[in-house]
Amino acid sequence: MDELSDIYDSIVARRIADALLQRTMNFCIRKRRSFESLHSLRWRLLTGLLPTDVQLNNFSEKWSSCTQKCMTRWRTMNEDLNNRAPDDSKKGEVVKRKARFEEFDSSSEEVDDVTIENPLLPKNGSFYALRYRLNKLCSIIALDVDRIHWDIPLFELRTTRDALLKILSVYCVQHSCEYKQGMHEVAAFVFYLTHNDATILEHLRNERGWGHASLPNIFAPICPVEGVVAVAYYIFDAIMTESGVNLSFLYFSASDGQTDGITAATHNVQGRLLLKLDAQLHKQINTVYKITPTLYLMRWLRLLFLREFTLEQCADLWDVFLSERFVTPAEDYHLENSVVTLFAAVMLLNIKANIMKGYNEAIEKVMRYPSVGQISFLIQEAVLQLERVKHCLGRYFVVEDAVHVEEEQLFGVDSDRRVSSVITESSVRGMQQNIGALEFVVTMDEQCGTSTKSSLGKAVNTVNSNGYYDVIADGAYPK
Amino acid sequence: MEDMNLTFKVVIVGDSGVGKSNLMTRYTADEFSQDTPATIGVEFMTKSIKIEGRDAKVQIWDTAGQERFRAISRSIYHGAKGAMLVYDITNQTSFDSISTWLQELRAFVPATCSIFLIGNKCDLEHLRVIKKEVADRFARENGLSFLETSALEKTNVDKAFEWLAKSVYDHVVAPVDSAATGKRPPLNAGAAAKKPVNLSPSNSNQPAGKASGGCC
């Protein structure tokens, strides 16, 4: 398949990272790959779970080895947890059982008497205290996991729910933190894509009987069906921590107790970032309506927009979020000031017309964001804004190319669509590739130079995605 | 005098999983779903109603049951004229949490806010762990109105919201109307803070015990 071929080609050419970013930021051919982009594999590369400094002669071994380590460590963590908190269902002599029961009562009382901010503290002596708290944690998580449906048969399986329960409870134990609502959907989305990718590779491997040299055979051990839970756990852990976008910043206060990530991030979106995009809209929301940003942005940000867009759109969106993290030094990355928050501000701009109608209309639209046909245009705007602050992703971003547009026209796709920026999609390598990138940078500079606030404001007064696109093309960007 | 269109803000609070979201969707859209996902942050729905012959709109804010999040609590509760404290009659813990939720409500809502205690899932009688009498006593001791509902079977759902809207009207709107027309406010204004008071003569014949009516 295309993604495997592209990965393999980039390994041969020794430009894995560059090619990866070009794929994550390429929205020309998005439709062709959809869920076949192997997002979980991309994310492991972008978060460092898989190294990008591999070569043709060792990549298979290294990546398979990393995968095996994930699976081994996952098994070890679960065994450690079971050893520290033995299951009540273990059988024993009657007398011993009674003794344990009495001890449990005592532990339970002790636990109830103490207000615990952190429900899972391994150091509290009794196995039964830990078991009690683990059971409590699991029952809270199960309540939410059992409420995930997404119209996907995978989530009706007991094995899936058990997997999610394990991923979330192990994460909470490992990081000594609470479970917070919302984490369950982040984990579910990661699990879904990891499972999807492993399934795709399994099917490909079974379909082609070409022998051991085929790509599916090479990549199957890197995305093994039996390792889905382990790999999903590590991707989830990475996304929640600083290996990824540090999403835990939005769920938990900093250790100093003063920094509240969700408040800082939400106020930044509706405050400084929105002000830069559109002063009128900023004033309307903050001064006229006095909408507290946390009301709606808490869900937008904590779930990384899973409730606002389709799963397919979110997969592409998270590619972009993790790409920014990948190209940004750890000390320079701040979630509250990232392409994630910029994207949220652009979302507000996108529904400006509805927001300006009145308070009730504004609240309804931010609470139930209208579906977007082409998310790439919102991403483009966010990346453009990001590029003005730091040059990191703009040179990789592509929306449409002439060839693609022609293809769509041949098949009767909307002929009114226009090209907002033309970059020839090139398979050349080395100098030619660099020349192509430079051309894109020049084009980007021109776009930045010619766009004005009024043009942007006018552009987003149109609500539907086609209108949004057309007006942008007409008013804001040279053809 | 205020505009003719009244808008009431009502908040629904209670532990996670007691059925807050389904109460809201059952009342506003007559929809119940076994697939309702966990509420993250807050959900918002409105319903247009008539009360005392006037057009009114109820803004319902459905909250996340797990989140104790001060920054968002303030804005959710701000301006709320009615509140529903919801517990699950099959879940002892959810009832035990009611006093904590009430304490949080009292900290943020105006003193005139009408608060209802709602025991949901009354269709699960065979799994009941909270006796109606226990909840009714708690309600009386804390100045709350009490009703048992089933969002699943749509039992008492409309009644709960309509009573809440009526109570809000009587506490907040009617006194303003009375002042505007020169009438003296009722002498038992202090007591009104504890219990809903029906100023309309047409409702005076309703038995007081009705407030604690459950499933029939």
PDB file of C-alpha atoms in Angstrom, chain B residues 12-184:
ATOM      1  CA  ILE B  12     -28.433  20.016  36.495  1.00  0.00           C
ATOM      2  CA  VAL B  13     -25.846  18.588  38.863  1.00  0.00           C
ATOM      3  CA  GLY B  14     -25.140  15.224  40.438  1.00  0.00           C
ATOM      4  CA  ASP B  15     -22.730  12.314  40.301  1.00  0.00           C
ATOM      5  CA  SER B  16     -21.569  10.812  37.044  1.00  0.00           C
ATOM      6  CA  GLY B  17     -23.944   8.264  35.559  1.00  0.00           C
ATOM      7  CA  VAL B  18     -27.140   9.190  37.411  1.00  0.00           C
ATOM      8  CA  GLY B  19     -28.891  10.231  34.201  1.00  0.00           C
ATOM      9  CA  LYS B  20     -28.536  14.004  34.071  1.00  0.00           C
ATOM     10  CA  SER B  21     -28.013  14.174  30.317  1.00  0.00           C
ATOM     11  CA  ASN B  22     -30.955  11.918  29.556  1.00  0.00           C
ATOM     12  CA  LEU B  23     -33.196  14.001  31.796  1.00  0.00           C
ATOM     13  CA  MET B  24     -32.242  17.035  29.739  1.00  0.00           C
ATOM     14  CA  THR B  25     -32.640  15.392  26.337  1.00  0.00           C
ATOM     15  CA  ARG B  26     -35.875  13.685  27.353  1.00  0.00           C
ATOM     16  CA  TYR B  27     -37.386  17.019  28.338  1.00  0.00           C
ATOM     17  CA  THR B  28     -36.033  19.168  25.499  1.00  0.00           C
ATOM     18  CA  ALA B  29     -36.104  16.723  22.587  1.00  0.00           C
ATOM     19  CA  ASP B  30     -38.052  13.765  23.980  1.00  0.00           C
ATOM     20  CA  GLU B  31     -35.030  11.573  23.373  1.00  0.00           C
ATOM     21  CA  PHE B  32     -33.547   8.886  25.565  1.00  0.00           C
ATOM     22  CA  SER B  33     -30.370   7.039  24.680  1.00  0.00           C
ATOM     23  CA  GLN B  34     -28.558   4.177  26.309  1.00  0.00           C
ATOM     24  CA  ASP B  35     -25.548   5.400  24.330  1.00  0.00           C
ATOM     25  CA  THR B  36     -25.194   8.836  25.902  1.00  0.00           C
ATOM     26  CA  PRO B  37     -21.470   9.550  26.231  1.00  0.00           C
ATOM     27  CA  ALA B  38     -19.957  11.007  29.381  1.00  0.00           C
ATOM     28  CA  THR B  39     -20.481  14.761  29.556  1.00  0.00           C
ATOM     29  CA  ILE B  40     -17.185  16.629  29.268  1.00  0.00           C
ATOM     30  CA  GLY B  41     -17.436  20.090  30.756  1.00  0.00           C
ATOM     31  CA  VAL B  42     -21.012  21.159  30.137  1.00  0.00           C
ATOM     32  CA  GLU B  43     -23.843  20.627  27.672  1.00  0.00           C
ATOM     33  CA  PHE B  44     -26.451  23.214  26.794  1.00  0.00           C
ATOM     34  CA  MET B  45     -30.009  22.933  25.494  1.00  0.00           C
ATOM     35  CA  THR B  46     -33.008  25.220  25.448  1.00  0.00           C
ATOM     36  CA  LYS B  47     -36.744  24.690  25.441  1.00  0.00           C
ATOM     37  CA  SER B  48     -39.513  27.187  24.843  1.00  0.00           C
ATOM     38  CA  ILE B  49     -42.430  26.978  27.246  1.00  0.00           C
ATOM     39  CA  LYS B  50     -45.456  28.923  28.390  1.00  0.00           C
ATOM     40  CA  ILE B  51     -45.782  29.841  32.029  1.00  0.00           C
ATOM     41  CA  GLU B  52     -48.600  31.888  33.501  1.00  0.00           C
ATOM     42  CA  GLY B  53     -49.609  32.636  29.954  1.00  0.00           C
ATOM     43  CA  ARG B  54     -46.252  34.083  29.042  1.00  0.00           C
ATOM     44  CA  ASP B  55     -43.657  32.864  26.592  1.00  0.00           C
ATOM     45  CA  ALA B  56     -40.479  31.755  28.305  1.00  0.00           C
ATOM     46  CA  LYS B  57     -37.315  29.929  27.413  1.00  0.00           C
ATOM     47  CA  VAL B  58     -35.569  27.504  29.710  1.00  0.00           C
ATOM     48  CA  GLN B  59     -31.799  27.317  29.279  1.00  0.00           C
ATOM     49  CA  ILE B  60     -30.641  23.996  30.658  1.00  0.00           C
ATOM     50  CA  TRP B  61     -26.998  23.482  31.555  1.00  0.00           C
ATOM     51  CA  ASP B  62     -26.079  19.850  32.025  1.00  0.00           C
ATOM     52  CA  THR B  63     -22.815  19.410  33.917  1.00  0.00           C
ATOM     53  CA  ALA B  64     -20.132  16.764  34.101  1.00  0.00           C
ATOM     54  CA  GLY B  65     -20.660  14.654  37.178  1.00  0.00           C
ATOM     55  CA  GLN B  66     -17.028  13.882  37.838  1.00  0.00           C
ATOM     56  CA  GLU B  67     -15.507  17.313  37.509  1.00  0.00           C
ATOM     57  CA  ARG B  68     -14.962  19.422  40.560  1.00  0.00           C
ATOM     58  CA  PHE B  69     -13.548  22.322  38.675  1.00  0.00           C
ATOM     59  CA  ARG B  70     -13.864  25.663  40.357  1.00  0.00           C
ATOM     60  CA  ALA B  71     -13.104  27.840  37.350  1.00  0.00           C
ATOM     61  CA  ILE B  72     -15.930  26.355  35.348  1.00  0.00           C
ATOM     62  CA  SER B  73     -18.322  25.948  38.287  1.00  0.00           C
ATOM     63  CA  ARG B  74     -18.560  29.673  38.835  1.00  0.00           C
ATOM     64  CA  SER B  75     -19.613  30.396  35.283  1.00  0.00           C
ATOM     65  CA  ILE B  76     -21.981  27.433  35.056  1.00  0.00           C
ATOM     66  CA  TYR B  77     -23.849  28.408  38.209  1.00  0.00           C
ATOM     67  CA  HIS B  78     -23.731  32.144  37.582  1.00  0.00           C
ATOM     68  CA  GLY B  79     -27.236  33.495  37.113  1.00  0.00           C
ATOM     69  CA  ALA B  80     -28.926  30.129  37.570  1.00  0.00           C
ATOM     70  CA  LYS B  81     -32.470  30.549  38.835  1.00  0.00           C
ATOM     71  CA  GLY B  82     -33.227  26.863  39.121  1.00  0.00           C
ATOM     72  CA  ALA B  83     -31.215  23.769  39.892  1.00  0.00           C
ATOM     73  CA  MET B  84     -31.762  20.032  39.882  1.00  0.00           C
ATOM     74  CA  LEU B  85     -29.798  17.868  42.265  1.00  0.00           C
ATOM     75  CA  VAL B  86     -29.950  14.431  40.683  1.00  0.00           C
ATOM     76  CA  TYR B  87     -29.145  11.080  42.241  1.00  0.00           C
ATOM     77  CA  ASP B  88     -29.754   7.494  41.125  1.00  0.00           C
ATOM     78  CA  ILE B  89     -32.180   5.602  43.363  1.00  0.00           C
ATOM     79  CA  THR B  90     -30.174   2.422  42.721  1.00  0.00           C
ATOM     80  CA  ASN B  91     -26.872   4.009  43.744  1.00  0.00           C
ATOM     81  CA  GLN B  92     -26.237   4.806  47.411  1.00  0.00           C
ATOM     82  CA  THR B  93     -23.050   6.733  46.657  1.00  0.00           C
ATOM     83  CA  SER B  94     -24.849   9.134  44.337  1.00  0.00           C
ATOM     84  CA  PHE B  95     -27.317   9.988  47.111  1.00  0.00           C
ATOM     85  CA  ASP B  96     -24.536  10.350  49.655  1.00  0.00           C
ATOM     86  CA  SER B  97     -22.934  12.923  47.345  1.00  0.00           C
ATOM     87  CA  ILE B  98     -26.040  15.098  47.265  1.00  0.00           C
ATOM     88  CA  SER B  99     -25.055  17.067  50.356  1.00  0.00           C
ATOM     89  CA  THR B 100     -21.693  17.879  48.761  1.00  0.00           C
ATOM     90  CA  TRP B 101     -23.381  19.004  45.555  1.00  0.00           C
ATOM     91  CA  LEU B 102     -25.860  21.069  47.556  1.00  0.00           C
ATOM     92  CA  GLN B 103     -23.020  22.721  49.412  1.00  0.00           C
ATOM     93  CA  GLU B 104     -21.357  23.596  46.115  1.00  0.00           C
ATOM     94  CA  LEU B 105     -24.620  24.936  44.721  1.00  0.00           C
ATOM     95  CA  ARG B 106     -25.237  27.122  47.753  1.00  0.00           C
ATOM     96  CA  ALA B 107     -21.771  28.599  47.338  1.00  0.00           C
ATOM     97  CA  PHE B 108     -22.425  29.815  43.809  1.00  0.00           C
ATOM     98  CA  VAL B 109     -26.115  30.282  43.085  1.00  0.00           C
ATOM     99  CA  PRO B 110     -28.272  33.188  44.283  1.00  0.00           C
ATOM    100  CA  ALA B 111     -30.251  32.696  47.480  1.00  0.00           C
ATOM    101  CA  THR B 112     -33.449  32.846  45.441  1.00  0.00           C
ATOM    102  CA  CYS B 113     -32.482  29.851  43.333  1.00  0.00           C
ATOM    103  CA  SER B 114     -35.087  27.081  43.420  1.00  0.00           C
ATOM    104  CA  ILE B 115     -33.496  23.726  44.072  1.00  0.00           C
ATOM    105  CA  PHE B 116     -35.152  20.399  43.355  1.00  0.00           C
ATOM    106  CA  LEU B 117     -33.976  17.022  44.574  1.00  0.00           C
ATOM    107  CA  ILE B 118     -34.500  14.446  41.817  1.00  0.00           C
ATOM    108  CA  GLY B 119     -34.300  10.701  42.335  1.00  0.00           C
ATOM    109  CA  ASN B 120     -33.858   9.306  38.832  1.00  0.00           C
ATOM    110  CA  LYS B 121     -34.208   5.762  37.429  1.00  0.00           C
ATOM    111  CA  CYS B 122     -37.377   5.043  39.413  1.00  0.00           C
ATOM    112  CA  ASP B 123     -38.228   2.425  36.775  1.00  0.00           C
ATOM    113  CA  LEU B 124     -35.598   0.228  38.459  1.00  0.00           C
ATOM    114  CA  GLU B 125     -37.729  -0.420  41.525  1.00  0.00           C
ATOM    115  CA  HIS B 126     -36.247  -3.885  41.961  1.00  0.00           C
ATOM    116  CA  LEU B 127     -32.798  -2.353  42.365  1.00  0.00           C
ATOM    117  CA  ARG B 128     -33.837   0.508  44.630  1.00  0.00           C
ATOM    118  CA  VAL B 129     -31.507   1.280  47.532  1.00  0.00           C
ATOM    119  CA  ILE B 130     -32.699   4.803  48.430  1.00  0.00           C
ATOM    120  CA  LYS B 131     -36.095   4.802  50.090  1.00  0.00           C
ATOM    121  CA  LYS B 132     -38.376   7.590  49.029  1.00  0.00           C
ATOM    122  CA  GLU B 133     -38.971   8.527  52.667  1.00  0.00           C
ATOM    123  CA  VAL B 134     -35.264   9.027  53.293  1.00  0.00           C
ATOM    124  CA  ALA B 135     -34.891  11.351  50.319  1.00  0.00           C
ATOM    125  CA  ASP B 136     -38.091  13.203  51.157  1.00  0.00           C
ATOM    126  CA  ARG B 137     -36.847  13.853  54.676  1.00  0.00           C
ATOM    127  CA  PHE B 138     -33.524  15.113  53.357  1.00  0.00           C
ATOM    128  CA  ALA B 139     -35.382  17.417  50.994  1.00  0.00           C
ATOM    129  CA  ARG B 140     -37.591  18.853  53.714  1.00  0.00           C
ATOM    130  CA  GLU B 141     -34.670  19.363  56.076  1.00  0.00           C
ATOM    131  CA  ASN B 142     -32.801  21.322  53.413  1.00  0.00           C
ATOM    132  CA  GLY B 143     -35.658  23.298  51.929  1.00  0.00           C
ATOM    133  CA  LEU B 144     -35.728  21.400  48.644  1.00  0.00           C
ATOM    134  CA  SER B 145     -38.598  20.144  46.569  1.00  0.00           C
ATOM    135  CA  PHE B 146     -38.434  16.428  45.832  1.00  0.00           C
ATOM    136  CA  LEU B 147     -39.578  14.252  42.956  1.00  0.00           C
ATOM    137  CA  GLU B 148     -38.692  10.827  41.617  1.00  0.00           C
ATOM    138  CA  THR B 149     -38.325  10.455  37.863  1.00  0.00           C
ATOM    139  CA  SER B 150     -37.499   7.993  35.145  1.00  0.00           C
ATOM    140  CA  ALA B 151     -35.859   9.477  32.070  1.00  0.00           C
ATOM    141  CA  LEU B 152     -36.136   6.036  30.481  1.00  0.00           C
ATOM    142  CA  GLU B 153     -39.906   5.820  30.846  1.00  0.00           C
ATOM    143  CA  LYS B 154     -40.412   9.578  30.833  1.00  0.00           C
ATOM    144  CA  THR B 155     -42.010   9.434  34.249  1.00  0.00           C
ATOM    145  CA  ASN B 156     -42.320  12.836  35.946  1.00  0.00           C
ATOM    146  CA  VAL B 157     -39.688  14.380  33.677  1.00  0.00           C
ATOM    147  CA  ASP B 158     -41.890  17.106  32.243  1.00  0.00           C
ATOM    148  CA  LYS B 159     -43.499  17.565  35.631  1.00  0.00           C
ATOM    149  CA  ALA B 160     -40.118  18.111  37.282  1.00  0.00           C
ATOM    150  CA  PHE B 161     -39.063  20.811  34.840  1.00  0.00           C
ATOM    151  CA  GLU B 162     -42.482  22.445  34.795  1.00  0.00           C
ATOM    152  CA  TRP B 163     -42.593  22.595  38.570  1.00  0.00           C
ATOM    153  CA  LEU B 164     -39.095  23.993  38.615  1.00  0.00           C
ATOM    154  CA  ALA B 165     -40.028  26.638  36.056  1.00  0.00           C
ATOM    155  CA  LYS B 166     -43.170  27.491  38.018  1.00  0.00           C
ATOM    156  CA  SER B 167     -41.163  27.734  41.211  1.00  0.00           C
ATOM    157  CA  VAL B 168     -38.628  29.986  39.527  1.00  0.00           C
ATOM    158  CA  TYR B 169     -41.450  32.161  38.243  1.00  0.00           C
ATOM    159  CA  ASP B 170     -43.031  32.413  41.677  1.00  0.00           C
ATOM    160  CA  HIS B 171     -39.769  33.239  43.420  1.00  0.00           C
ATOM    161  CA  VAL B 172     -38.156  35.580  40.974  1.00  0.00           C
ATOM    162  CA  VAL B 173     -40.598  36.904  38.405  1.00  0.00           C
ATOM    163  CA  ALA B 174     -43.842  37.227  40.345  1.00  0.00           C
ATOM    164  CA  PRO B 175     -42.326  39.280  43.184  1.00  0.00           C
ATOM    165  CA  VAL B 176     -40.909  41.679  40.601  1.00  0.00           C
ATOM    166  CA  ASP B 177     -44.314  41.895  38.958  1.00  0.00           C
ATOM    167  CA  SER B 178     -45.909  42.533  42.341  1.00  0.00           C
ATOM    168  CA  ALA B 179     -43.466  45.304  43.118  1.00  0.00           C
ATOM    169  CA  ALA B 180     -44.002  46.846  39.716  1.00  0.00           C
ATOM    170  CA  THR B 181     -47.750  46.925  40.183  1.00  0.00           C
ATOM    171  CA  GLY B 182     -47.508  48.311  43.678  1.00  0.00           C
ATOM    172  CA  LYS B 183     -48.622  45.196  45.486  1.00  0.00           C
ATOM    173  CA  ARG B 184     -46.945  44.315  48.740  1.00  0.00           C
TER     174      ARG B 184
END
